[in-house]
């Protein structure tokens, strides 16, 4: 529970937000948010605390659906039937900005809230995994060097790995986690195995016999691990830290993921977290600017704040101040 030691005036003491001209008549009184399953628990905490701190506004409604799914809803148009904010564990793509513009959404404001790491975890009672990007690629890749047999056990890849059947539960393409998983693990691993000039389309083709793609949130991945102790799942660090009683985390390139190693950049599989605000809804749907300022307040997103307690790695204070200033000044994303 958030302790109200910070006054509302202190939280929203920044200069007034530039309000877009109303594009539609108000017919909805609560903020609606959807998107990344990684950002979901953080946004849910902020929404609950916001509803308590600002009783004149309704508590925002926060749903999941993955980064791509949330941005698809966000870019569907302007009006009360479309969401106001999209949570994302990756930056918005140029193609999504184009889709937004085609539907009349041109005032897209990017809010970078902090950082998260992507971890590989297995059953707590299982063996230890000491992973490298090339090990993960060899385990799940459809394409290996000519004459190389696809491994059945992890120990077929490297004798340091467990003598355990290979089974991985990875995020489906609707998740921002999948993009980071590919860019930080699969593609570097592929280049190490196949050569630096390999086509990334070749790298991205995965086996069908030992890879489970999870379209739902991390609870579905956790359920897979619960039903099959051989499964290694891909999670956000914050979700892992909420489930350390049932999960055992792997090292990657010799580094154990933690708040400290992600914040320092030592852990190689990390990423910034975002949400995107539909500027056309500011001044029409009540409370959007107050929600943004509350989310970025020290009490929520700052060092020692409520979201750090929940597992998010806070951004440096000067970075957050710049994000809030850009939002206040109506700065929009561009391709």
Short mmCIF file of C-alpha atoms in Angstrom, two decimals:
data_model
loop_
_atom_site.label_atom_id
_atom_site.label_comp_id
_atom_site.label_asym_id
_atom_site.label_seq_id
_atom_site.Cartn_x
_atom_site.Cartn_y
_atom_site.Cartn_z
CA UNK A 1 0.00 0.00 0.00
CA UNK A 2 1.34 3.43 -0.96
CA UNK A 3 1.89 5.63 2.09
CA UNK A 4 0.63 9.14 1.39
CA UNK A 5 3.69 10.97 2.67
CA UNK A 6 4.01 12.92 -0.58
CA UNK A 7 1.43 15.62 -1.14
CA UNK A 8 -0.57 15.69 -4.32
CA UNK A 9 0.73 19.16 -5.04
CA UNK A 10 4.32 17.95 -4.75
CA UNK A 11 3.61 15.05 -7.08
CA UNK A 12 2.09 17.23 -9.79
CA UNK A 13 4.16 20.34 -9.16
CA UNK A 14 5.56 20.28 -12.68
CA UNK A 15 4.36 22.90 -15.14
CA UNK A 16 0.88 22.36 -16.55
CA UNK A 17 0.56 19.79 -19.30
CA UNK A 18 -0.10 21.05 -22.80
CA UNK A 19 -3.65 19.91 -23.48
CA UNK A 20 -4.67 18.83 -26.93
CA UNK A 21 -7.78 20.33 -28.41
CA UNK A 22 -10.71 18.00 -27.71
CA UNK A 23 -11.29 15.75 -30.70
CA UNK A 24 -14.52 14.16 -29.45
CA UNK A 25 -17.18 14.66 -26.82
CA UNK A 26 -16.49 12.99 -23.48
CA UNK A 27 -18.57 9.86 -23.02
CA UNK A 28 -16.14 7.90 -20.83
CA UNK A 29 -14.83 8.97 -17.43
CA UNK A 30 -12.07 6.44 -16.71
CA UNK A 31 -8.63 6.02 -18.25
CA UNK A 32 -8.29 2.79 -20.22
CA UNK A 33 -4.90 1.12 -20.60
CA UNK A 34 -3.74 -2.10 -22.29
CA UNK A 35 -0.54 -3.74 -23.49
CA UNK A 36 2.66 -5.28 -22.18
CA UNK A 37 2.40 -8.07 -19.62
CA UNK A 38 5.75 -6.88 -18.22
CA UNK A 39 4.45 -3.36 -17.57
CA UNK A 40 1.05 -4.67 -16.40
CA UNK A 41 1.91 -5.16 -12.69
CA UNK A 42 3.56 -1.73 -12.47
CA UNK A 43 0.67 0.02 -14.20
CA UNK A 44 -1.81 -1.84 -11.98
CA UNK A 45 -0.04 -0.63 -8.84
CA UNK A 46 -0.01 2.97 -10.08
CA UNK A 47 -3.67 2.79 -11.16
CA UNK A 48 -4.76 1.54 -7.73
CA UNK A 49 -2.73 4.16 -5.88
CA UNK A 50 -3.88 6.87 -8.28
CA UNK A 51 -7.51 6.02 -7.56
CA UNK A 52 -6.86 6.43 -3.83
CA UNK A 53 -4.78 9.59 -4.13
CA UNK A 54 -7.12 11.31 -6.60
CA UNK A 55 -10.70 10.41 -5.60
CA UNK A 56 -12.10 12.92 -8.09
CA UNK A 57 -10.95 10.57 -10.88
CA UNK A 58 -12.07 6.99 -11.44
CA UNK A 59 -9.44 4.29 -11.01
CA UNK A 60 -7.87 3.55 -14.42
CA UNK A 61 -8.68 0.17 -15.99
CA UNK A 62 -5.52 -1.75 -16.89
CA UNK A 63 -5.52 -4.81 -19.19
CA UNK A 64 -2.80 -6.98 -20.72
CA UNK A 65 -2.58 -8.25 -24.31
CA UNK A 66 1.12 -7.81 -25.09
CA UNK A 67 2.98 -4.76 -26.39
CA UNK A 68 1.91 -5.28 -29.98
CA UNK A 69 -1.69 -5.95 -29.00
CA UNK A 70 -1.86 -2.86 -26.83
CA UNK A 71 -0.36 -0.63 -29.52
CA UNK A 72 -2.78 -2.10 -32.08
CA UNK A 73 -5.69 -1.04 -29.86
CA UNK A 74 -4.05 2.32 -29.25
CA UNK A 75 -3.65 2.98 -32.98
CA UNK A 76 -7.25 2.00 -33.82
CA UNK A 77 -8.36 5.63 -33.76
CA UNK A 78 -9.51 8.51 -31.60
CA UNK A 79 -12.59 8.37 -29.41
CA UNK A 80 -14.01 6.81 -26.25
CA UNK A 81 -14.15 3.34 -27.79
CA UNK A 82 -10.33 3.31 -28.10
CA UNK A 83 -7.79 3.06 -25.30
CA UNK A 84 -5.93 6.10 -23.95
CA UNK A 85 -2.60 4.53 -23.04
CA UNK A 86 -0.61 1.56 -24.40
CA UNK A 87 1.95 -0.16 -22.18
CA UNK A 88 5.01 -1.50 -24.03
CA UNK A 89 8.22 -3.32 -23.20
CA UNK A 90 9.79 -2.07 -26.44
CA UNK A 91 9.77 1.22 -28.38
CA UNK A 92 6.88 1.84 -30.75
CA UNK A 93 7.72 0.82 -34.33
CA UNK A 94 7.63 3.04 -37.39
CA UNK A 95 4.90 0.87 -38.89
CA UNK A 96 2.80 1.38 -35.77
CA UNK A 97 3.27 5.15 -35.93
CA UNK A 98 2.06 4.99 -39.54
CA UNK A 99 -0.97 2.91 -38.54
CA UNK A 100 -1.77 5.40 -35.80
CA UNK A 101 -1.51 8.34 -38.20
CA UNK A 102 -3.77 6.63 -40.73
CA UNK A 103 -6.42 6.28 -38.01
CA UNK A 104 -6.11 9.90 -36.87
CA UNK A 105 -3.73 9.35 -33.94
CA UNK A 106 -0.85 11.76 -34.49
CA UNK A 107 -0.17 13.04 -30.96
CA UNK A 108 1.72 10.05 -29.50
CA UNK A 109 3.71 10.85 -26.37
CA UNK A 110 6.36 8.38 -25.22
CA UNK A 111 6.82 7.80 -21.49
CA UNK A 112 9.91 5.78 -20.54
CA UNK A 113 9.27 4.56 -17.01
CA UNK A 114 12.32 2.47 -16.07
CA UNK A 115 14.07 -0.77 -16.97
CA UNK A 116 13.61 -4.53 -16.74
CA UNK A 117 15.70 -7.60 -17.42
CA UNK A 118 14.65 -10.72 -19.32
CA UNK A 119 15.55 -13.90 -17.48
CA UNK A 120 15.62 -17.62 -18.14
CA UNK A 121 14.13 -19.60 -15.30
CA UNK A 122 13.30 -23.21 -14.56
CA UNK A 123 11.80 -25.19 -11.71
CA UNK A 124 13.35 -24.26 -8.37
CA UNK A 125 14.15 -27.88 -7.58
CA UNK A 126 15.82 -28.44 -10.96
CA UNK A 127 19.48 -28.18 -11.99
CA UNK A 128 21.41 -24.97 -12.48
CA UNK A 129 21.66 -23.47 -15.99
CA UNK A 130 24.73 -21.48 -16.99
CA UNK A 131 23.66 -20.10 -20.35
CA UNK A 132 25.26 -18.27 -23.25
CA UNK A 133 23.37 -16.83 -26.25
CA UNK A 134 24.84 -19.53 -28.52
CA UNK A 135 23.59 -22.28 -26.19
CA UNK A 136 20.03 -20.94 -26.36
CA UNK A 137 20.22 -20.60 -30.14
CA UNK A 138 21.48 -24.15 -30.59
CA UNK A 139 18.71 -25.43 -28.34
CA UNK A 140 15.80 -23.91 -30.25
CA UNK A 141 17.05 -23.11 -33.76
CA UNK A 142 15.61 -24.73 -36.86
CA UNK A 143 18.81 -23.90 -38.77
CA UNK A 144 22.22 -25.14 -37.66
CA UNK A 145 25.51 -25.52 -39.56
CA UNK A 146 25.43 -28.24 -42.19
CA UNK A 147 26.11 -31.65 -40.70
CA UNK A 148 25.11 -30.57 -37.16
CA UNK A 149 22.38 -32.63 -35.54
CA UNK A 150 19.73 -30.86 -33.53
CA UNK A 151 20.35 -31.56 -29.84
CA UNK A 152 17.89 -33.49 -27.69
CA UNK A 153 19.44 -32.76 -24.30
CA UNK A 154 20.99 -29.53 -23.05
CA UNK A 155 24.17 -31.51 -22.38
CA UNK A 156 24.33 -32.32 -26.11
CA UNK A 157 25.10 -28.63 -26.64
CA UNK A 158 27.75 -28.29 -23.93
CA UNK A 159 28.76 -30.78 -21.21
CA UNK A 160 28.44 -28.03 -18.58
CA UNK A 161 24.68 -27.96 -19.15
CA UNK A 162 22.20 -30.33 -17.45
CA UNK A 163 21.49 -33.72 -18.92
CA UNK A 164 17.88 -32.69 -19.34
CA UNK A 165 15.51 -32.70 -22.34
CA UNK A 166 15.34 -29.34 -24.13
CA UNK A 167 11.97 -27.63 -23.79
CA UNK A 168 11.55 -23.85 -23.84
CA UNK A 169 8.51 -21.63 -23.30
CA UNK A 170 9.17 -18.31 -25.01
CA UNK A 171 6.99 -15.24 -25.58
CA UNK A 172 4.98 -15.14 -28.80
CA UNK A 173 5.42 -12.34 -31.32
CA UNK A 174 2.74 -10.17 -29.69
CA UNK A 175 5.07 -9.56 -26.74
CA UNK A 176 7.78 -6.91 -26.56
CA UNK A 177 9.76 -9.50 -24.62
CA UNK A 178 10.02 -11.59 -27.80
CA UNK A 179 11.71 -8.80 -29.73
CA UNK A 180 14.27 -8.25 -26.97
CA UNK A 181 14.77 -12.03 -26.64
CA UNK A 182 15.62 -12.19 -30.34
CA UNK A 183 17.83 -9.11 -30.45
CA UNK A 184 19.78 -9.80 -27.25
CA UNK A 185 19.96 -13.62 -27.30
CA UNK A 186 18.82 -15.37 -30.49
CA UNK A 187 20.57 -13.17 -33.07
CA UNK A 188 23.91 -12.91 -31.21
CA UNK A 189 23.74 -16.65 -30.55
CA UNK A 190 23.00 -17.32 -34.20
CA UNK A 191 25.96 -15.19 -35.33
CA UNK A 192 28.24 -17.08 -32.94
CA UNK A 193 27.08 -20.42 -34.38
CA UNK A 194 26.36 -19.60 -38.03
CA UNK A 195 28.73 -16.70 -38.74
CA UNK A 196 28.36 -12.93 -38.54
CA UNK A 197 27.01 -12.54 -42.09
CA UNK A 198 23.99 -14.82 -41.48
CA UNK A 199 20.53 -13.52 -42.43
CA UNK A 200 18.44 -12.81 -39.33
CA UNK A 201 15.43 -14.41 -41.03
CA UNK A 202 17.39 -17.66 -40.94
CA UNK A 203 18.20 -17.06 -37.27
CA UNK A 204 14.56 -16.45 -36.39
CA UNK A 205 13.27 -19.81 -37.63
CA UNK A 206 12.65 -21.98 -34.56
CA UNK A 207 12.10 -25.67 -33.95
CA UNK A 208 8.53 -26.83 -33.54
CA UNK A 209 9.20 -29.88 -31.37
CA UNK A 210 10.67 -28.21 -28.29
CA UNK A 211 9.55 -24.57 -28.42
CA UNK A 212 6.25 -23.39 -26.95
CA UNK A 213 5.23 -19.85 -27.90
CA UNK A 214 3.18 -18.19 -25.16
CA UNK A 215 0.70 -15.56 -26.35
CA UNK A 216 -0.68 -14.96 -22.85
CA UNK A 217 1.06 -13.39 -19.89
CA UNK A 218 3.80 -14.79 -17.67
CA UNK A 219 1.34 -16.73 -15.54
CA UNK A 220 0.76 -18.98 -18.56
CA UNK A 221 4.50 -19.53 -18.90
CA UNK A 222 4.69 -20.33 -15.20
CA UNK A 223 1.88 -22.86 -15.61
CA UNK A 224 3.91 -24.60 -18.34
CA UNK A 225 6.84 -24.93 -15.97
CA UNK A 226 4.55 -26.26 -13.26
CA UNK A 227 3.22 -28.97 -15.58
CA UNK A 228 6.63 -29.90 -17.03
CA UNK A 229 9.68 -29.55 -14.79
CA UNK A 230 11.98 -29.80 -17.83
CA UNK A 231 10.73 -26.53 -19.29
CA UNK A 232 12.88 -23.40 -19.24
CA UNK A 233 10.77 -20.24 -19.45
CA UNK A 234 11.51 -16.67 -20.49
CA UNK A 235 10.24 -14.07 -18.00
CA UNK A 236 10.65 -10.45 -17.03
CA UNK A 237 12.96 -10.02 -14.03
CA UNK A 238 10.19 -8.48 -11.94
CA UNK A 239 7.92 -11.50 -12.48
CA UNK A 240 10.74 -13.89 -11.57
CA UNK A 241 11.45 -11.97 -8.37
CA UNK A 242 7.80 -12.38 -7.37
CA UNK A 243 8.11 -16.16 -7.85
CA UNK A 244 11.53 -17.06 -6.46
CA UNK A 245 9.93 -19.77 -4.34
CA UNK A 246 9.06 -21.79 -7.44
CA UNK A 247 11.66 -20.64 -9.99
CA UNK A 248 15.42 -20.93 -10.35
CA UNK A 249 17.09 -18.32 -12.55
CA UNK A 250 19.90 -19.01 -15.01
CA UNK A 251 22.99 -16.91 -15.49
CA UNK A 252 23.58 -15.39 -18.92
CA UNK A 253 27.15 -14.83 -20.10
CA UNK A 254 28.30 -15.38 -16.53
CA UNK A 255 26.03 -12.75 -14.96
CA UNK A 256 23.15 -13.40 -12.58
CA UNK A 257 20.18 -11.13 -13.31
CA UNK A 258 19.26 -8.74 -10.50
CA UNK A 259 18.17 -5.16 -9.97
CA UNK A 260 21.81 -4.21 -9.56
CA UNK A 261 23.22 -6.00 -12.63
CA UNK A 262 20.39 -4.74 -14.87
CA UNK A 263 20.68 -1.16 -13.63
CA UNK A 264 24.46 -1.20 -14.17
CA UNK A 265 24.17 -2.71 -17.65
CA UNK A 266 26.26 -5.72 -16.60
CA UNK A 267 23.44 -8.18 -17.30
CA UNK A 268 23.23 -8.39 -21.11
CA UNK A 269 19.50 -9.06 -21.57
CA UNK A 270 17.80 -5.90 -20.38
CA UNK A 271 15.46 -3.30 -21.87
CA UNK A 272 13.67 -0.02 -21.17
CA UNK A 273 9.94 -0.02 -20.39
CA UNK A 274 7.41 2.45 -21.79
CA UNK A 275 3.87 3.56 -22.08
CA UNK A 276 2.40 5.70 -24.85
CA UNK A 277 -0.21 8.38 -24.28
CA UNK A 278 -2.78 9.41 -26.90
CA UNK A 279 -2.53 13.19 -26.86
CA UNK A 280 -5.89 13.58 -28.58
CA UNK A 281 -7.52 12.20 -25.41
CA UNK A 282 -5.80 14.64 -23.03
CA UNK A 283 -8.34 17.18 -21.80
CA UNK A 284 -11.22 14.94 -22.83
CA UNK A 285 -10.76 11.77 -20.77
CA UNK A 286 -10.33 13.01 -17.19
CA UNK A 287 -7.07 12.51 -15.31
CA UNK A 288 -4.62 11.49 -18.04
CA UNK A 289 -2.04 14.20 -17.34
CA UNK A 290 -2.33 13.64 -13.57
CA UNK A 291 -1.86 9.89 -14.08
CA UNK A 292 1.34 10.43 -16.09
CA UNK A 293 2.80 12.81 -13.52
CA UNK A 294 1.83 10.49 -10.67
CA UNK A 295 3.40 7.50 -12.45
CA UNK A 296 6.69 9.37 -12.89
CA UNK A 297 6.73 10.78 -9.35
CA UNK A 298 9.52 9.80 -6.96
CA UNK A 299 6.95 8.02 -4.81
CA UNK A 300 6.09 5.68 -7.69
CA UNK A 301 8.91 5.40 -10.25
CA UNK A 302 11.80 6.95 -8.35
CA UNK A 303 14.63 5.25 -6.49
CA UNK A 304 13.16 3.61 -3.40
CA UNK A 305 9.64 4.13 -4.76
CA UNK A 306 6.71 1.80 -4.93
CA UNK A 307 7.62 0.36 -8.34
CA UNK A 308 11.19 -0.44 -7.36
CA UNK A 309 9.72 -2.42 -4.47
CA UNK A 310 7.69 -4.33 -7.10
CA UNK A 311 10.79 -5.11 -9.19
CA UNK A 312 11.16 -2.30 -11.72
CA UNK A 313 14.62 -0.77 -12.08
CA UNK A 314 14.19 3.02 -11.76
CA UNK A 315 15.59 5.30 -14.44
CA UNK A 316 18.05 8.02 -13.37
CA UNK A 317 16.21 11.05 -11.96
CA UNK A 318 17.45 13.35 -14.74
CA UNK A 319 16.15 10.92 -17.38
CA UNK A 320 12.69 10.83 -15.79
CA UNK A 321 12.68 14.63 -15.52
CA UNK A 322 13.39 14.90 -19.24
CA UNK A 323 10.59 12.44 -20.05
CA UNK A 324 8.12 14.44 -17.98
CA UNK A 325 9.26 17.71 -19.55
CA UNK A 326 8.77 16.28 -23.04
CA UNK A 327 5.28 15.10 -22.12
CA UNK A 328 4.42 18.47 -20.61
CA UNK A 329 5.65 20.26 -23.72
CA UNK A 330 3.66 18.02 -26.06
CA UNK A 331 6.67 16.34 -27.69
CA UNK A 332 5.52 13.46 -29.91
CA UNK A 333 7.28 10.41 -31.28
CA UNK A 334 8.56 10.39 -34.84
CA UNK A 335 9.70 7.67 -37.22
#
